[in-house]
Amino acid sequence: MEKVGLVLEGGGVRGSFTAGALTWLYDHNITFDYTVGISTGALYLTCFEAGRPDALKDMACIYAADPNNVGLHAFLTEGHYVATKHLAHEDLLQKEHLDVSGIIERDAPMEIGVYDMEKGETVYYPAREIDQELELIRAACSLPIAAEVVEFKGRKFLDGGITKMVPIERALEQGCTRTLVITTKAKDYVRKPSSLIVRILMKIFYHKYPSIEADYKVRHLNYYKQMDIIRQEEEKGNCILICPSENVKVSRWKGDSEKCRHLFELGYQDMEKRKEEILALVHPEKLNVPLMYEKEKVPA
């Protein structure tokens, strides 16, 4: 039996690309049998599953580069370079009024990956476990050293990207026979080993949890393993990989609203360029279906 999955990488500020791609999926009324997101991929996936394309766009184009969320101002207000409390509580809840009750009630076929510090591995929570205060989302976006450790249901969590940057393995474990994978880095991206200073900081910050430093030491190898699986699935005709078609100079940590908007539009446009291919993989019956929300379409 066919099961179609959507797999989302993280990427911090670069996640604006993912938001544009998800907006294209929403405009074309494309749904999946299973979805999974890591880090900012989990945040944008939640907006997508909640049916909030407006929140996708605002998060990508306004809040992604907001100094209240990333940078010196964030550090001065929350004591961390990434202010996940401001992002979740003020931007998503107060400004965007993101309501996850619909996701919870229908038990949407989605999972969010977070790194369990005590277990020393990335674990996945289903839609019914998402909380109204978005603490699980905050945990998913809590980058090591840069963000606060988040306690959720009595456990301590960090960003699941410590081990599972592109959670293709989880999608296959969940029985997906076809997958659409959206990443925020170029297809030929070279991930270098973590520097010695980063690993030393990991040992200092998380001395009670030695698995974190050990996992960071082989993080680049895990990334290549995940990308190899994706390439193998592509060769079988079971997977489509969507990644930025041009290099927009933003980092995981830093960007400006203009570049974030460009990334958002690029995500939308890159999906449109592969429209027939995507529809043939995901929903063949939707070929040549008109847009749901023509007025809100991002110009190609």
Short mmCIF file of C-alpha atoms in Angstrom, two decimals:
data_model
loop_
_atom_site.label_atom_id
_atom_site.label_comp_id
_atom_site.label_asym_id
_atom_site.label_seq_id
_atom_site.Cartn_x
_atom_site.Cartn_y
_atom_site.Cartn_z
CA MET A 1 0.00 0.00 0.00
CA GLU A 2 1.36 3.40 -1.03
CA LYS A 3 2.14 5.93 1.70
CA VAL A 4 3.37 9.39 0.70
CA GLY A 5 5.51 11.37 3.11
CA LEU A 6 6.82 14.92 3.46
CA VAL A 7 10.27 15.34 5.05
CA LEU A 8 11.53 18.75 6.23
CA GLU A 9 15.06 19.73 7.20
CA GLY A 10 15.76 22.58 9.63
CA GLY A 11 18.16 25.39 8.80
CA GLY A 12 17.38 28.37 11.03
CA VAL A 13 16.97 31.52 8.96
CA ARG A 14 17.34 29.45 5.79
CA GLY A 15 14.03 27.83 6.68
CA SER A 16 12.33 30.72 4.87
CA PHE A 17 12.86 28.60 1.75
CA THR A 18 10.85 25.77 3.32
CA ALA A 19 8.03 28.18 4.20
CA GLY A 20 7.74 29.21 0.54
CA ALA A 21 7.71 25.59 -0.59
CA LEU A 22 5.00 24.71 1.94
CA THR A 23 2.91 27.67 0.81
CA TRP A 24 3.03 26.26 -2.71
CA LEU A 25 1.81 22.90 -1.40
CA TYR A 26 -1.01 24.64 0.47
CA ASP A 27 -2.05 26.64 -2.58
CA HIS A 28 -2.27 23.43 -4.57
CA ASN A 29 -4.23 21.63 -1.85
CA ILE A 30 -1.60 18.90 -1.58
CA THR A 31 -1.74 16.69 1.49
CA PHE A 32 0.36 13.79 2.73
CA ASP A 33 -0.13 10.50 4.53
CA TYR A 34 2.73 11.38 6.86
CA THR A 35 4.86 14.46 7.59
CA VAL A 36 7.94 14.99 9.74
CA GLY A 37 9.98 18.09 10.58
CA ILE A 38 13.21 18.92 12.38
CA SER A 39 14.11 22.28 13.96
CA THR A 40 12.59 25.18 11.97
CA GLY A 41 11.21 22.51 9.67
CA ALA A 42 9.04 21.43 12.62
CA LEU A 43 7.90 25.01 13.22
CA TYR A 44 6.90 25.57 9.59
CA LEU A 45 5.32 22.12 9.40
CA THR A 46 3.08 23.06 12.31
CA CYS A 47 1.91 26.22 10.51
CA PHE A 48 1.28 24.14 7.39
CA GLU A 49 -0.71 21.44 9.17
CA ALA A 50 -2.70 24.14 10.98
CA GLY A 51 -3.75 25.56 7.60
CA ARG A 52 -2.00 28.89 8.16
CA PRO A 53 -0.20 30.03 4.99
CA ASP A 54 -0.28 33.59 6.33
CA ALA A 55 1.73 32.48 9.37
CA LEU A 56 4.18 30.67 7.09
CA LYS A 57 4.83 33.88 5.19
CA ASP A 58 5.03 36.11 8.26
CA MET A 59 7.39 33.74 10.08
CA ALA A 60 9.62 33.50 7.02
CA CYS A 61 9.63 37.13 5.88
CA ILE A 62 9.22 39.09 9.12
CA TYR A 63 10.22 37.09 12.18
CA ALA A 64 13.04 34.91 10.81
CA ALA A 65 15.41 37.88 10.68
CA ASP A 66 13.94 39.76 13.66
CA PRO A 67 16.76 40.77 16.08
CA ASN A 68 14.36 39.98 18.93
CA ASN A 69 14.69 36.33 17.93
CA VAL A 70 18.32 35.99 16.88
CA GLY A 71 21.36 37.99 17.85
CA LEU A 72 22.59 40.36 20.54
CA HIS A 73 19.17 41.72 21.46
CA ALA A 74 17.85 38.18 21.85
CA PHE A 75 20.81 37.39 24.11
CA LEU A 76 20.21 40.46 26.27
CA THR A 77 16.53 39.64 26.75
CA GLU A 78 16.60 35.84 27.13
CA GLY A 79 20.25 35.09 27.84
CA HIS A 80 20.61 33.06 24.64
CA TYR A 81 21.56 33.90 21.06
CA VAL A 82 18.29 32.36 19.84
CA ALA A 83 15.24 33.60 21.78
CA THR A 84 12.86 30.68 21.43
CA LYS A 85 10.46 32.06 24.06
CA HIS A 86 9.94 35.25 22.08
CA LEU A 87 9.56 33.30 18.86
CA ALA A 88 6.96 30.89 20.24
CA HIS A 89 5.07 32.95 22.78
CA GLU A 90 5.09 36.43 21.25
CA ASP A 91 5.35 35.85 17.51
CA LEU A 92 3.45 32.59 17.02
CA LEU A 93 0.91 32.84 19.84
CA GLN A 94 0.32 36.55 20.45
CA LYS A 95 0.88 38.03 16.99
CA GLU A 96 -0.04 35.15 14.69
CA HIS A 97 -2.61 33.59 17.06
CA LEU A 98 -1.48 30.13 15.99
CA ASP A 99 -3.99 27.58 17.24
CA VAL A 100 -2.88 23.95 17.21
CA SER A 101 -6.14 22.53 18.61
CA GLY A 102 -7.23 21.38 15.15
CA ILE A 103 -3.96 19.49 14.67
CA ILE A 104 -4.36 17.83 18.05
CA GLU A 105 -8.06 16.96 17.65
CA ARG A 106 -7.66 15.31 14.26
CA ASP A 107 -4.32 13.80 15.28
CA ALA A 108 -2.71 15.06 12.08
CA PRO A 109 -0.33 12.52 10.50
CA MET A 110 2.77 14.45 11.55
CA GLU A 111 5.75 14.04 13.85
CA ILE A 112 8.18 16.51 15.36
CA GLY A 113 11.74 15.43 16.08
CA VAL A 114 13.56 16.56 19.24
CA TYR A 115 16.80 15.43 20.85
CA ASP A 116 16.24 13.74 24.22
CA MET A 117 19.29 14.68 26.27
CA GLU A 118 18.98 11.80 28.73
CA LYS A 119 18.40 9.13 26.09
CA GLY A 120 21.05 10.63 23.81
CA GLU A 121 18.93 10.30 20.69
CA THR A 122 16.36 12.05 18.55
CA VAL A 123 12.80 11.04 19.43
CA TYR A 124 9.56 11.89 17.67
CA TYR A 125 6.29 13.22 19.04
CA PRO A 126 2.99 12.86 17.15
CA ALA A 127 0.45 15.64 16.62
CA ARG A 128 -1.65 14.66 19.63
CA GLU A 129 1.32 15.44 21.91
CA ILE A 130 1.75 19.04 20.71
CA ASP A 131 0.89 21.48 23.49
CA GLN A 132 -1.06 24.72 23.18
CA GLU A 133 1.86 26.70 24.67
CA LEU A 134 4.13 25.43 21.85
CA GLU A 135 6.82 24.18 24.22
CA LEU A 136 7.40 21.17 21.97
CA ILE A 137 7.92 23.50 19.00
CA ARG A 138 10.28 25.58 21.11
CA ALA A 139 12.22 22.44 22.03
CA ALA A 140 12.52 21.50 18.35
CA CYS A 141 14.12 24.88 17.62
CA SER A 142 16.50 24.89 20.61
CA LEU A 143 19.89 24.79 18.95
CA PRO A 144 22.72 23.53 21.18
CA ILE A 145 24.60 26.28 23.04
CA ALA A 146 22.69 29.00 21.14
CA ALA A 147 19.30 28.34 22.75
CA GLU A 148 17.80 27.31 26.06
CA VAL A 149 17.28 23.66 26.94
CA VAL A 150 13.51 23.08 26.98
CA GLU A 151 11.78 20.83 29.48
CA PHE A 152 8.71 19.11 28.12
CA LYS A 153 6.70 16.43 29.91
CA GLY A 154 9.46 15.95 32.45
CA ARG A 155 12.27 15.50 29.92
CA LYS A 156 14.99 17.82 28.61
CA PHE A 157 15.21 18.51 24.91
CA LEU A 158 17.30 20.22 22.25
CA ASP A 159 17.06 20.51 18.48
CA GLY A 160 16.62 17.08 16.86
CA GLY A 161 19.10 18.09 14.17
CA ILE A 162 21.91 16.98 16.46
CA THR A 163 21.52 13.53 14.89
CA LYS A 164 18.70 13.74 12.33
CA MET A 165 19.20 16.76 10.10
CA VAL A 166 17.03 15.37 7.29
CA PRO A 167 14.72 12.77 8.87
CA ILE A 168 14.33 10.55 5.81
CA GLU A 169 15.05 7.46 7.93
CA ARG A 170 12.06 8.18 10.13
CA ALA A 171 9.75 8.54 7.11
CA LEU A 172 10.87 5.16 5.80
CA GLU A 173 10.51 3.58 9.25
CA GLN A 174 6.93 4.89 9.28
CA GLY A 175 6.22 3.04 6.06
CA CYS A 176 6.47 5.81 3.47
CA THR A 177 6.89 4.39 -0.03
CA ARG A 178 7.27 7.79 -1.70
CA THR A 179 8.67 11.00 -0.21
CA LEU A 180 8.97 14.67 -1.00
CA VAL A 181 12.06 16.00 0.80
CA ILE A 182 12.64 19.73 1.25
CA THR A 183 16.08 20.90 2.38
CA THR A 184 17.46 24.39 2.91
CA LYS A 185 20.92 23.80 1.50
CA ALA A 186 22.18 23.15 -2.01
CA LYS A 187 22.24 19.59 -3.28
CA ASP A 188 26.06 19.62 -3.36
CA TYR A 189 26.38 21.19 0.10
CA VAL A 190 29.54 20.10 1.92
CA ARG A 191 29.06 19.61 5.65
CA LYS A 192 32.36 19.82 7.47
CA PRO A 193 33.14 18.05 10.74
CA SER A 194 32.32 20.05 13.86
CA SER A 195 35.25 22.15 14.99
CA LEU A 196 37.23 21.31 18.10
CA ILE A 197 36.05 24.45 19.85
CA VAL A 198 32.40 23.53 19.27
CA ARG A 199 32.96 20.09 20.75
CA ILE A 200 34.77 21.59 23.73
CA LEU A 201 31.83 23.93 24.31
CA MET A 202 29.49 20.95 24.11
CA LYS A 203 31.49 19.22 26.84
CA ILE A 204 31.38 22.33 29.02
CA PHE A 205 27.71 23.18 28.53
CA TYR A 206 26.41 19.61 28.62
CA HIS A 207 28.93 17.79 30.79
CA LYS A 208 26.14 15.69 32.29
CA TYR A 209 25.14 14.50 28.82
CA PRO A 210 28.29 13.23 27.04
CA SER A 211 26.24 11.79 24.17
CA ILE A 212 25.67 15.30 22.80
CA GLU A 213 29.36 15.93 22.15
CA ALA A 214 29.78 12.40 20.81
CA ASP A 215 26.88 12.87 18.40
CA TYR A 216 28.21 16.23 17.25
CA LYS A 217 31.56 14.61 16.49
CA VAL A 218 29.90 12.39 13.84
CA ARG A 219 27.15 14.80 12.82
CA HIS A 220 28.59 15.34 9.35
CA LEU A 221 28.69 11.58 8.78
CA ASN A 222 25.04 11.24 9.78
CA TYR A 223 24.15 14.03 7.36
CA TYR A 224 25.87 12.27 4.45
CA LYS A 225 24.21 9.00 5.42
CA GLN A 226 20.80 10.68 5.28
CA MET A 227 21.56 12.34 1.94
CA ASP A 228 22.78 9.01 0.52
CA ILE A 229 19.46 7.41 1.46
CA ILE A 230 17.63 10.24 -0.30
CA ARG A 231 19.74 9.78 -3.45
CA GLN A 232 19.03 6.06 -3.43
CA GLU A 233 15.31 6.75 -3.12
CA GLU A 234 15.57 9.26 -5.99
CA GLU A 235 17.24 6.67 -8.19
CA LYS A 236 14.37 4.28 -7.49
CA GLY A 237 11.88 6.97 -8.51
CA ASN A 238 10.44 7.06 -4.99
CA CYS A 239 11.66 10.49 -3.91
CA ILE A 240 11.89 14.10 -5.05
CA LEU A 241 14.46 16.36 -3.39
CA ILE A 242 13.70 20.08 -3.40
CA CYS A 243 16.55 22.39 -2.45
CA PRO A 244 17.38 26.05 -3.27
CA SER A 245 18.19 26.55 -6.95
CA GLU A 246 20.37 29.54 -6.15
CA ASN A 247 22.66 30.58 -3.33
CA VAL A 248 21.04 33.27 -1.17
CA LYS A 249 23.64 34.51 1.27
CA VAL A 250 22.10 33.99 4.66
CA SER A 251 23.39 31.79 7.45
CA ARG A 252 21.58 29.65 9.97
CA TRP A 253 21.92 32.60 12.34
CA LYS A 254 21.75 35.77 10.31
CA GLY A 255 19.81 37.31 7.46
CA ASP A 256 17.71 40.34 6.67
CA SER A 257 14.02 40.65 5.77
CA GLU A 258 14.78 41.24 2.08
CA LYS A 259 16.87 38.08 1.76
CA CYS A 260 14.38 36.07 3.80
CA ARG A 261 11.57 37.16 1.51
CA HIS A 262 13.71 36.24 -1.49
CA LEU A 263 14.25 32.78 0.00
CA PHE A 264 10.52 32.43 0.61
CA GLU A 265 9.73 33.34 -3.00
CA LEU A 266 12.52 31.06 -4.24
CA GLY A 267 10.98 28.15 -2.35
CA TYR A 268 7.63 28.82 -4.01
CA GLN A 269 9.16 29.22 -7.46
CA ASP A 270 11.37 26.12 -7.20
CA MET A 271 8.27 24.06 -6.40
CA GLU A 272 6.36 25.56 -9.32
CA LYS A 273 9.19 24.68 -11.70
CA ARG A 274 8.79 21.02 -10.73
CA LYS A 275 5.01 21.08 -10.48
CA GLU A 276 4.23 18.20 -12.84
CA GLU A 277 6.97 16.06 -11.34
CA ILE A 278 5.75 16.71 -7.78
CA LEU A 279 2.11 16.07 -8.60
CA ALA A 280 2.99 12.86 -10.41
CA LEU A 281 4.84 11.60 -7.33
CA VAL A 282 2.50 12.83 -4.62
CA HIS A 283 -0.99 13.04 -6.09
CA PRO A 284 -1.21 12.00 -9.76
CA GLU A 285 -4.95 12.71 -9.73
CA LYS A 286 -4.25 16.40 -9.07
CA LEU A 287 -2.42 17.10 -12.32
CA ASN A 288 -3.66 20.36 -13.88
CA VAL A 289 -5.79 21.23 -10.82
CA PRO A 290 -6.19 25.07 -10.48
CA LEU A 291 -4.85 26.90 -7.46
CA MET A 292 -7.03 27.13 -4.36
CA TYR A 293 -5.98 30.64 -3.45
CA GLU A 294 -5.06 32.44 -6.65
CA LYS A 295 -5.15 35.88 -5.03
CA GLU A 296 -2.53 34.96 -2.46
CA LYS A 297 -0.20 33.23 -4.91
CA VAL A 298 3.40 34.41 -4.69
CA PRO A 299 4.45 35.78 -8.12
CA ALA A 300 6.62 33.30 -10.03
#
